[in-house]
Short mmCIF file of C-alpha atoms in Angstrom, two decimals:
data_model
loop_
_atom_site.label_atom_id
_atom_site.label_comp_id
_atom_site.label_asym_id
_atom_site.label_seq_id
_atom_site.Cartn_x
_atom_site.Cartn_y
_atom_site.Cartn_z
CA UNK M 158 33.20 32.54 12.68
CA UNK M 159 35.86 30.83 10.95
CA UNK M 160 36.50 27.06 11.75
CA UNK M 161 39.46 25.50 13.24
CA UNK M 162 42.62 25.53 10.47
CA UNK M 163 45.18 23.04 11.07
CA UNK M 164 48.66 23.23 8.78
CA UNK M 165 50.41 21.53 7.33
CA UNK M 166 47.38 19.48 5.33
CA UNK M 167 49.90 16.94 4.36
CA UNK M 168 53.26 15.82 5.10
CA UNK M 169 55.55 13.12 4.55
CA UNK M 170 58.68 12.70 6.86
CA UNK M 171 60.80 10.18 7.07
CA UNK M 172 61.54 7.59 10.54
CA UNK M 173 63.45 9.61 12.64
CA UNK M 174 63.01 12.83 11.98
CA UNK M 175 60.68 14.88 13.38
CA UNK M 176 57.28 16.93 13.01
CA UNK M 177 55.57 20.36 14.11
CA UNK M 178 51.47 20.54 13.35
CA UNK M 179 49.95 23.83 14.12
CA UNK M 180 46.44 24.49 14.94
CA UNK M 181 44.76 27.50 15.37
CA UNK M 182 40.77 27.59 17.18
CA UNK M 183 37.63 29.27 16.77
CA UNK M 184 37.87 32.43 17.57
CA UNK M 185 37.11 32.88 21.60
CA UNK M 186 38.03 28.53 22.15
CA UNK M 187 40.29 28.57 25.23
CA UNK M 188 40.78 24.45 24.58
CA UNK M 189 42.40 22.99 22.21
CA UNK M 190 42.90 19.03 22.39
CA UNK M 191 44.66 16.73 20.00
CA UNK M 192 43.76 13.43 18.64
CA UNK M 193 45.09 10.46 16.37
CA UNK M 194 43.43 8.97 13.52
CA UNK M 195 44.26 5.84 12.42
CA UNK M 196 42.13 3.07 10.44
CA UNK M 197 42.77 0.21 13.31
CA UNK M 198 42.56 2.38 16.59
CA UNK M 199 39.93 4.61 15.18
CA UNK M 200 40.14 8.51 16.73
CA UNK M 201 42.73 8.13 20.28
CA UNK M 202 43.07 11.41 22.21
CA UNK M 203 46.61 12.79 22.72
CA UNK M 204 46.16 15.65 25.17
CA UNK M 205 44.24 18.71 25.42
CA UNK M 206 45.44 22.33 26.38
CA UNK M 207 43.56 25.16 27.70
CA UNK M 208 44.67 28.50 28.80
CA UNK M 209 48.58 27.48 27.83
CA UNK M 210 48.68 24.86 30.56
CA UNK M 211 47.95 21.00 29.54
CA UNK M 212 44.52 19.77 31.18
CA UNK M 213 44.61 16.57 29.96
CA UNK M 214 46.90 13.81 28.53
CA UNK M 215 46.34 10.80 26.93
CA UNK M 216 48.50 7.20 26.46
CA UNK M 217 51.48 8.25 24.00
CA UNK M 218 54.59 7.88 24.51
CA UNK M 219 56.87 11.27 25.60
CA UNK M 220 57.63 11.66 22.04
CA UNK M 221 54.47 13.60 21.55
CA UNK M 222 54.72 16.78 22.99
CA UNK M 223 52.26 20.10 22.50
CA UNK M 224 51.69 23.60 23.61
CA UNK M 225 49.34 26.21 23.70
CA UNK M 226 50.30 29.95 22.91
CA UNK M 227 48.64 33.09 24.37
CA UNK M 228 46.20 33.35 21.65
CA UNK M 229 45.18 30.04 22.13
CA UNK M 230 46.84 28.56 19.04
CA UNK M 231 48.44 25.24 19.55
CA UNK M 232 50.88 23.43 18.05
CA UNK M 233 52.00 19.52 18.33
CA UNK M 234 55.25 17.97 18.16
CA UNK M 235 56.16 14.59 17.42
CA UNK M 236 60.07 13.96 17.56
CA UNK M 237 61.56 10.50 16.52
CA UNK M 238 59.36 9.91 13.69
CA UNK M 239 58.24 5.88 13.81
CA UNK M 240 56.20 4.04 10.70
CA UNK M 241 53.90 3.89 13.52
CA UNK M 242 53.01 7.14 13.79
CA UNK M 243 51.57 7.61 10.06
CA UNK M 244 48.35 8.76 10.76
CA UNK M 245 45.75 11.72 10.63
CA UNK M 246 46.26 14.15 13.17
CA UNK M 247 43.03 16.07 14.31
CA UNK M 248 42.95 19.19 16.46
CA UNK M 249 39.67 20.06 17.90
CA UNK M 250 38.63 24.05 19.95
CA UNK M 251 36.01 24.29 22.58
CA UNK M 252 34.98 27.10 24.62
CA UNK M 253 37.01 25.18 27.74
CA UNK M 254 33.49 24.35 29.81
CA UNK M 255 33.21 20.26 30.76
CA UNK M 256 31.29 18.26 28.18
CA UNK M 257 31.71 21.00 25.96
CA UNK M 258 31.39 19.92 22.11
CA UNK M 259 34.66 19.40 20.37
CA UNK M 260 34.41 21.13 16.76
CA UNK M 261 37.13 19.32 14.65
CA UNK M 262 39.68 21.11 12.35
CA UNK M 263 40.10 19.10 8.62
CA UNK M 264 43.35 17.30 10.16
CA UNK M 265 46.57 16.57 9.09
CA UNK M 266 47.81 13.90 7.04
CA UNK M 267 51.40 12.65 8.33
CA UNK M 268 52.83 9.69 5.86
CA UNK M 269 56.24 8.22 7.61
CA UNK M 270 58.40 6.37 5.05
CA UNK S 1386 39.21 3.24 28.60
CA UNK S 1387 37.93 3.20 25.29
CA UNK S 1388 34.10 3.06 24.62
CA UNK S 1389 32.74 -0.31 22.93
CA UNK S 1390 30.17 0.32 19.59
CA UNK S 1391 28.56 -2.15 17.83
CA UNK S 1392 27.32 -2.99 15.18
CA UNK S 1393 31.11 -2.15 13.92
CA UNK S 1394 29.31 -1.82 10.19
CA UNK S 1395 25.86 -1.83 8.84
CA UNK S 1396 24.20 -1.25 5.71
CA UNK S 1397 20.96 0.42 4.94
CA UNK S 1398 18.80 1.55 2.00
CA UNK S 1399 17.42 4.71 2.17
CA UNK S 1400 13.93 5.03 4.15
CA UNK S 1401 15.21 2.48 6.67
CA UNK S 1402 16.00 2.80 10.92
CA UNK S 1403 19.21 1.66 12.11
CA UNK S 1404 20.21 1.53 16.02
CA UNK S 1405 24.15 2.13 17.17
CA UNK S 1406 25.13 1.54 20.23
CA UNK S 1407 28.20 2.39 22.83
CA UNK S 1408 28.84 1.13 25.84
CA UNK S 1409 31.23 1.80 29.00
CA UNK S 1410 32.52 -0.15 31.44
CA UNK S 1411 33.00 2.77 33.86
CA UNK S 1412 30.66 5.39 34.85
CA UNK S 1413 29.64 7.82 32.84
CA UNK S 1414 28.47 11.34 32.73
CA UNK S 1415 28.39 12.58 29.36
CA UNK S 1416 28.29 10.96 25.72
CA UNK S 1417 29.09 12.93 22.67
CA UNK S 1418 28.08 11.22 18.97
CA UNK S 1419 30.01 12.44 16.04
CA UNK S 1420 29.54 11.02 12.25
CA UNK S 1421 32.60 11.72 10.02
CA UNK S 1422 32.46 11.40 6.50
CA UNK S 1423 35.15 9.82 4.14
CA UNK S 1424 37.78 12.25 3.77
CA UNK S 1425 36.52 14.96 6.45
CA UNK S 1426 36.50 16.03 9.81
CA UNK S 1427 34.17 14.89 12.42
CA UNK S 1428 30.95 16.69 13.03
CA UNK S 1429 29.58 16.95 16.16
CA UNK S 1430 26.22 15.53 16.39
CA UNK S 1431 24.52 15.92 20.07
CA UNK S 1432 25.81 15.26 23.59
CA UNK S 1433 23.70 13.43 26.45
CA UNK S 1434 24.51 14.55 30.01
CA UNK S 1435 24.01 12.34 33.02
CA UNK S 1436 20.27 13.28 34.03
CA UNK S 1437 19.63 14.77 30.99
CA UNK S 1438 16.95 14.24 28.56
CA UNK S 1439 16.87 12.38 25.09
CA UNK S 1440 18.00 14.14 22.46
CA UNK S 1441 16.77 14.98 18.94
CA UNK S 1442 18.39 16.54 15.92
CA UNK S 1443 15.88 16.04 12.65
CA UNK S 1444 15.55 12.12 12.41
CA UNK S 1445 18.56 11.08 14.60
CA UNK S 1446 17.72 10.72 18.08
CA UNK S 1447 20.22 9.21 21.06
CA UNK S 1448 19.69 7.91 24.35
CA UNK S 1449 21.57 7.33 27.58
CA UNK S 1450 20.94 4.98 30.18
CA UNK S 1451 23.04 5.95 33.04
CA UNK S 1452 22.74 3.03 35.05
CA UNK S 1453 23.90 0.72 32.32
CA UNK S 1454 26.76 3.54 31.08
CA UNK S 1455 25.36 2.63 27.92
CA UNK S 1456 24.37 4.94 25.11
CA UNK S 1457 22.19 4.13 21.72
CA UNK S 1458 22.13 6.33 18.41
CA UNK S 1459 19.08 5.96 16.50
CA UNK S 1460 18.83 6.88 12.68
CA UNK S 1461 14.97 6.51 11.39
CA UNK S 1462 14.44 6.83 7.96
CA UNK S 1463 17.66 7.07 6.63
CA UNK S 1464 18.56 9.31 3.84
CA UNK S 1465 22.13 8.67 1.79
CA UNK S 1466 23.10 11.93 3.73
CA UNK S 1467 23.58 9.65 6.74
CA UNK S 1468 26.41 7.63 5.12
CA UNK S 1469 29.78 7.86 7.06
CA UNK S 1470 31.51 6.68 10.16
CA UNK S 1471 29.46 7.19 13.38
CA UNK S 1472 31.65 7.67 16.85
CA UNK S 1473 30.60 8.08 20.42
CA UNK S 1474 32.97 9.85 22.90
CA UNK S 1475 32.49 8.85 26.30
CA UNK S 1476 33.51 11.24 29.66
CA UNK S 1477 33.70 9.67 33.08
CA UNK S 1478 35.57 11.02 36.20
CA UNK S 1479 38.28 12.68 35.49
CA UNK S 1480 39.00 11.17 31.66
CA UNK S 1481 39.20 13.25 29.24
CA UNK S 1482 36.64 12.27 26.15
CA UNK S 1483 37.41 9.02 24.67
CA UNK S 1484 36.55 7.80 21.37
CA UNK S 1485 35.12 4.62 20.49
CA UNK S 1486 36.46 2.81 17.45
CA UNK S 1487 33.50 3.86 15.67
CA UNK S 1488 30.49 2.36 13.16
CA UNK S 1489 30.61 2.79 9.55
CA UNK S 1490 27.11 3.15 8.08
CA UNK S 1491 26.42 3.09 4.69
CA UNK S 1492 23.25 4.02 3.24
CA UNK S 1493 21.99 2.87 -0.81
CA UNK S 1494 19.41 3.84 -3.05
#
């Protein structure tokens, strides 16, 4: 099976603007779940879909937004770009069960200038 | 709330056992280990379920003590393979799996 793709690899935006990631799961992965990277905070979850409807959300502000598609692909938005929110973005597919192991996509790299 | 590791760095030669550990301060009843390497993704490693048994993959083994919501990672005989940034996620209730700030272990000839 192939693994979990995440585009853009890299970006670089500037403060203000603002930013789509897409993500696309294993094949057969109902949940899809979205984390930050950063070197001080180490991996912070944003929020998790499954079947199209958010399960889960973690502590970011409303400027982080995502959804889930019918075919399970997700994508992230992040409007309002801040310095801040330089950082790799991970995506990560499970089958949807509890406990279920995450299996991370190679990220994305967002540089705010 | 976020999962506590320590040691927050350690570094090994090859052929030697390190320990990692994570702890909670709310009740737990699942802990996932991941090690990332520079420049990848995270790989997931093994998860411990409340009840559960230890678990083994090769020469990494983890433990979870339940009552203490603590878990440990334990590396014997390290190879360089090991090298890279170890992180436990922790589940409890109705949280979602948090990540702890993780431990980066570096392993030399």
């Amino acid at each position: 099976k192939a693994g979990v793709t995440q585009t853009p690899r890299y970006l670089i935006k500037t403060r203000g603007q603002q930013v789509t990631l897409s993500c696309s799961p294993i094949s057969g992965h109902r949940s899809v779940s979205w984390y930050q990277q950063t070197p001080g905070q180490g991996l912070q979850f944003l929020f998790e879909y499954f079947s199209e409807t958010q399960r889960n959300k973690g502590n970011f502000p409303g400027r982080f937004s995502g959804r889930q598609f019918s075919n399970s692909r997700s994508e992230m938005n992040v409007s309002t770009l801040e310095l801040g929110d330089s950082a790799l973005y991970l995506c990560a597919s499970s089958p949807g069960q509890p406990s279920g192991t995450q299996y991370f996509g190679p990220g994305t790299r967002l540089t705010v200038l | 709330q976020q999962p506590v590791q320590s040691p927050q760095a350690v570094i090994l030669r090859e052929g030697e056992d390190a320990v990692i550990n994570c702890s909670s301060s709310k009740a737990l009843y699942s802990v996932h280990w991941y090690r990332q390497k520079h420049g990848e993704a995270p790989v997931f490693l093994m998860i411990l379920l409340k009840g559960g048994e230890q678990k083994g993959h090769d020469k990494i083994s983890a433990s979870f003590n339940e009552k203490k919501q603590q878990s440990s990672l334990y590396l014997t005989a390290s190879q360089l393979s090991y090298s890279g940034t170890y992180f436990c996620g922790t589940e409890g209730g109705s949280e979602k799996l948090v990540f702890g700030k993780g431990t980066k272990l570096t392993v030399n000839p």
